[in-house]
PDB file of C-alpha atoms in Angstrom:
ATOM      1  CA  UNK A  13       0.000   0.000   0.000  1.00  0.00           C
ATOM      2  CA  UNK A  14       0.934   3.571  -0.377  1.00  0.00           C
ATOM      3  CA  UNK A  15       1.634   5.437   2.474  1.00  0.00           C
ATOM      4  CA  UNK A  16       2.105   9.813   2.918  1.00  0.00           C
ATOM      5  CA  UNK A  17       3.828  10.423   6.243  1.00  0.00           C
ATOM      6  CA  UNK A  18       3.740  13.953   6.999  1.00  0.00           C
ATOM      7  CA  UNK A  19       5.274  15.911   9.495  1.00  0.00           C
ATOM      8  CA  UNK A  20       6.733  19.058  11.146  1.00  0.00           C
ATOM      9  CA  UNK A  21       4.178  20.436  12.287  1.00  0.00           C
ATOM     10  CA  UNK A  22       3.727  22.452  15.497  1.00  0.00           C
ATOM     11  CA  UNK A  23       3.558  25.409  17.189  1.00  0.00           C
ATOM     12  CA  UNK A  24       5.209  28.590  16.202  1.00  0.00           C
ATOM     13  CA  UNK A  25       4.936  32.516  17.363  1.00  0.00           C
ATOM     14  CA  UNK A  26       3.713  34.723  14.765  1.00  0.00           C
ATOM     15  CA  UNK A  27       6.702  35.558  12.410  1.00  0.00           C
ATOM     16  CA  UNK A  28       8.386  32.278  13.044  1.00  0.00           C
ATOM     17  CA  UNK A  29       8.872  29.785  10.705  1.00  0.00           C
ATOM     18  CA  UNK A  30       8.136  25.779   9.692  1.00  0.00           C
ATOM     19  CA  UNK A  31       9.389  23.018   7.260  1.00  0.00           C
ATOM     20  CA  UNK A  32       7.045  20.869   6.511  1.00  0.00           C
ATOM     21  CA  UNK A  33       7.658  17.253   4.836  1.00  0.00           C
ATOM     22  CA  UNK A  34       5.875  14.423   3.093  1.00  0.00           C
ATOM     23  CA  UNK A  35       7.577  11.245   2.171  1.00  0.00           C
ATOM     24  CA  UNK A  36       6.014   8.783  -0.056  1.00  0.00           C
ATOM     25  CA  UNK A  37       6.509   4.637   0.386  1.00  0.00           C
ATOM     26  CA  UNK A  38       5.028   1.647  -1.362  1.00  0.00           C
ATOM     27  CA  UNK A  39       4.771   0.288  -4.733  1.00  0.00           C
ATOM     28  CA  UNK A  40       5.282   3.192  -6.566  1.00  0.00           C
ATOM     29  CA  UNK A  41       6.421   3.284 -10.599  1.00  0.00           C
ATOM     30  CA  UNK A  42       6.364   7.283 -10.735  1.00  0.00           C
ATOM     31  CA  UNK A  43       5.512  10.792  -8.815  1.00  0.00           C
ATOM     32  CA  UNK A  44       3.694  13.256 -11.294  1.00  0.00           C
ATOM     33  CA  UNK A  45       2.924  16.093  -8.977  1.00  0.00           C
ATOM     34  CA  UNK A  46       2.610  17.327  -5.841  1.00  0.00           C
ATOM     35  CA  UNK A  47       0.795  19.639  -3.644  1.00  0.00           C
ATOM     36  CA  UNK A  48      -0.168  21.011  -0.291  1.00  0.00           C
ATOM     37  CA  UNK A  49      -3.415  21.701   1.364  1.00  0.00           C
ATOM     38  CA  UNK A  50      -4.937  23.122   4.378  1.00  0.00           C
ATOM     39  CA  UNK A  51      -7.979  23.472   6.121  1.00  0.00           C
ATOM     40  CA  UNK A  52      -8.941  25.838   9.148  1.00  0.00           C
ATOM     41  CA  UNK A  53     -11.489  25.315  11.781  1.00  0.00           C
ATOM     42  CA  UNK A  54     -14.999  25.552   9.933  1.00  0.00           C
ATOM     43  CA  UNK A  55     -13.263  26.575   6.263  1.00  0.00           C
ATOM     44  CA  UNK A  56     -13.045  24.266   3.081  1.00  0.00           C
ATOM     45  CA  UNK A  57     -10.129  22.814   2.020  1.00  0.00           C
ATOM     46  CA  UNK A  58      -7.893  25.219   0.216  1.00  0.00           C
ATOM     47  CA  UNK A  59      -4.922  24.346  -2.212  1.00  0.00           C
ATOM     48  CA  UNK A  60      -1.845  25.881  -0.385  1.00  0.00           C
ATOM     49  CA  UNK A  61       0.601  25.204  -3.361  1.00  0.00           C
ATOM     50  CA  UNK A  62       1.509  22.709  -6.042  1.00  0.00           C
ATOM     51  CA  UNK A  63       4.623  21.410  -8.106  1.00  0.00           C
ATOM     52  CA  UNK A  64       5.192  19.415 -11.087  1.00  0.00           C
ATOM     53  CA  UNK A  65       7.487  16.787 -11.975  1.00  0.00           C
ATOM     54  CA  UNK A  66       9.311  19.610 -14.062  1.00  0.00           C
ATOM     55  CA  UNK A  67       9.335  21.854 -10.621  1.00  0.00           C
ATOM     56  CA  UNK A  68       7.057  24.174 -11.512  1.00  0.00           C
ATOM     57  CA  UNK A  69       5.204  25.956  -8.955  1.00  0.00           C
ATOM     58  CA  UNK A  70       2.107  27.465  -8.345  1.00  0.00           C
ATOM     59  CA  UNK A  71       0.981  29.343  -4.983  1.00  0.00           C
ATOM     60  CA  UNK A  72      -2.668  30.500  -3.314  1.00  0.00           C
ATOM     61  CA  UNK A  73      -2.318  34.120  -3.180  1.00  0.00           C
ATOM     62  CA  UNK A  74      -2.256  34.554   0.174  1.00  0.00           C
ATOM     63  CA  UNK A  75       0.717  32.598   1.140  1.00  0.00           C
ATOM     64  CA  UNK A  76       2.978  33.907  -2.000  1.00  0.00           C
ATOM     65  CA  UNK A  77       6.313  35.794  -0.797  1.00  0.00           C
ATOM     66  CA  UNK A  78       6.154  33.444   1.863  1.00  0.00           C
ATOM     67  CA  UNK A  79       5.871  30.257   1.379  1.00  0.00           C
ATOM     68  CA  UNK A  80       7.898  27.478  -0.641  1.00  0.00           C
ATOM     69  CA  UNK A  81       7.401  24.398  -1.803  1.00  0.00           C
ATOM     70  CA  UNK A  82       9.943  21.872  -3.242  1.00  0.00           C
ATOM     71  CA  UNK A  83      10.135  18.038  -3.845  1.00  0.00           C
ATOM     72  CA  UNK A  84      13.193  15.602  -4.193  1.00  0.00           C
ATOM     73  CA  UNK A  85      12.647  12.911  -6.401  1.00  0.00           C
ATOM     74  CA  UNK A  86      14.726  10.294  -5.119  1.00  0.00           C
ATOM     75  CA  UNK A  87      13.268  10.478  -1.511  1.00  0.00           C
ATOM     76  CA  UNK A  88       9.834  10.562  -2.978  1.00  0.00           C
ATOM     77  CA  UNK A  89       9.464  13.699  -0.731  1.00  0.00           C
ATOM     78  CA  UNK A  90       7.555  17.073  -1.302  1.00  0.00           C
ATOM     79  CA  UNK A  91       8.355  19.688   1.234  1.00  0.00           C
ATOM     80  CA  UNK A  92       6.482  23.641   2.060  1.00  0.00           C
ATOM     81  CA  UNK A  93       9.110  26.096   3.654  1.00  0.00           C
ATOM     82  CA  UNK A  94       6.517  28.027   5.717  1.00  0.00           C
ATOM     83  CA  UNK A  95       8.151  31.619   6.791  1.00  0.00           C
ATOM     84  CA  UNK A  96       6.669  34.833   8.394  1.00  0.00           C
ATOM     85  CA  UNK A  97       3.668  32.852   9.397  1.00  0.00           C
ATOM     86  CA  UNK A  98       0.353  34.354  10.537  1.00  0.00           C
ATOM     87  CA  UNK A  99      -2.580  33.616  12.725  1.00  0.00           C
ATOM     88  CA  UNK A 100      -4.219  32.778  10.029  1.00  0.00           C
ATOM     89  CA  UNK A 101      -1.807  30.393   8.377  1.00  0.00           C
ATOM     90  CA  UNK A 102      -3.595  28.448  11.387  1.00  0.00           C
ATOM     91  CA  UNK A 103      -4.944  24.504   9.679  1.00  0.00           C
ATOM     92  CA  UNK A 104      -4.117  21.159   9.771  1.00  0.00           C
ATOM     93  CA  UNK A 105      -2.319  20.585   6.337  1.00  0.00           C
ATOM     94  CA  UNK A 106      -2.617  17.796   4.212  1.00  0.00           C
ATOM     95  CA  UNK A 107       0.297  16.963   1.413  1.00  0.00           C
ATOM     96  CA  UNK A 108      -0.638  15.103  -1.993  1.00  0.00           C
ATOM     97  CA  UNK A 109       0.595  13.446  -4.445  1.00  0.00           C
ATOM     98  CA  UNK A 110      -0.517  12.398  -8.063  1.00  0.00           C
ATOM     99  CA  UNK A 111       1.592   8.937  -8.849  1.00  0.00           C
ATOM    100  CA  UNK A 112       1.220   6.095 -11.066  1.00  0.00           C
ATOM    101  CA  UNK A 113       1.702   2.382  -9.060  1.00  0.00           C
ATOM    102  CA  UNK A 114       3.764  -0.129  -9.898  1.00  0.00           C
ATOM    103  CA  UNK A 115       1.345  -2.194 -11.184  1.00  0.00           C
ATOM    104  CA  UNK A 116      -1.022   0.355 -12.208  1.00  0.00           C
ATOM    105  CA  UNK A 117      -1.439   2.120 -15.722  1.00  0.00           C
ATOM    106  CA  UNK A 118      -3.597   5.185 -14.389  1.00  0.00           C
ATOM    107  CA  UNK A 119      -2.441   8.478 -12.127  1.00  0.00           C
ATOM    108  CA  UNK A 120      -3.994   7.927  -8.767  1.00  0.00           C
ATOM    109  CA  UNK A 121      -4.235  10.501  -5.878  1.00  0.00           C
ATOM    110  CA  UNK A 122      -3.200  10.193  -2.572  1.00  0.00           C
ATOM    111  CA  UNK A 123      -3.448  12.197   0.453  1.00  0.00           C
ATOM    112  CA  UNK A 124      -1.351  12.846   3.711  1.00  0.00           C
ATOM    113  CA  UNK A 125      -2.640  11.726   7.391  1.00  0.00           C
ATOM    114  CA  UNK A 126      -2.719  15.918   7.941  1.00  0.00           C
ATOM    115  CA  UNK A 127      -0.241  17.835  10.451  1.00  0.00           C
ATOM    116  CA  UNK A 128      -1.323  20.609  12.500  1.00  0.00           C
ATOM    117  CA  UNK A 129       0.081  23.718  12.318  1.00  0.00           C
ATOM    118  CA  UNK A 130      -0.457  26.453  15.508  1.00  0.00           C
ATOM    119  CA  UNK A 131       0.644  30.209  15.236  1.00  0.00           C
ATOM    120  CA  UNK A 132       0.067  32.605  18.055  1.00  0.00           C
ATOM    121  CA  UNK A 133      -0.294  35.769  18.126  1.00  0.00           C
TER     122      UNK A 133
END
């Protein structure tokens, strides 16, 4: 089975900073891309930021300037570089990945177990 672990996570003073990491296992042939998500007490799930298999990124507005994502390929691994977090940066964020299976011929998505992220003001 495929398996996202996430995790740093945590709480951080407003201004601080967080790296956040997912790492992909199982039987799989090929990551296409990956993303981040979030979702705050009694919001929707919002897209956070994505990257391709050719690194190219994409960001929600609000969290452009300051946040980064990147992946490495061999560790099967996407990553968000959160800095100059706000209050309302505040969600439990979920990492995902499009990837084919080993045994598979068709993309399939897959989501992280989610990792809370705290910031105080």
């Amino acid at each position: 089975q495929v398996r996202l672990v996430e995790s740093g996570g945590g709480l951080v003073q407003a201004g601080g900073s967080l790296r956040l990491s997912c790492a992909a296992s199982g039987p799989i042939f090929r990551i296409n891309a990956m993303g981040w998500y979030r979702q705050a007490p009694g919001k929707q799930r919002e897209l956070v930021a994505t990257i391709t298999s050719g690194s190219t990124t994409n960001y929600a507005d609000s969290v452009k300037g300051r946040f980064r994502i990147s992946r490495d390929n061999a560790k099967n691994t996407v990553y968000l570089q959160m800095n100059s977090l706000k209050p309302e940066d505040t969600a439990v964020y979920y990492c995902n990945v499009d990837l084919r299976l080993t045994a598979g011929w068709v993309p399939t998505i897959y989501w992280g177990q989610g990792t809370q992220v705290t910031v105080s003001s």
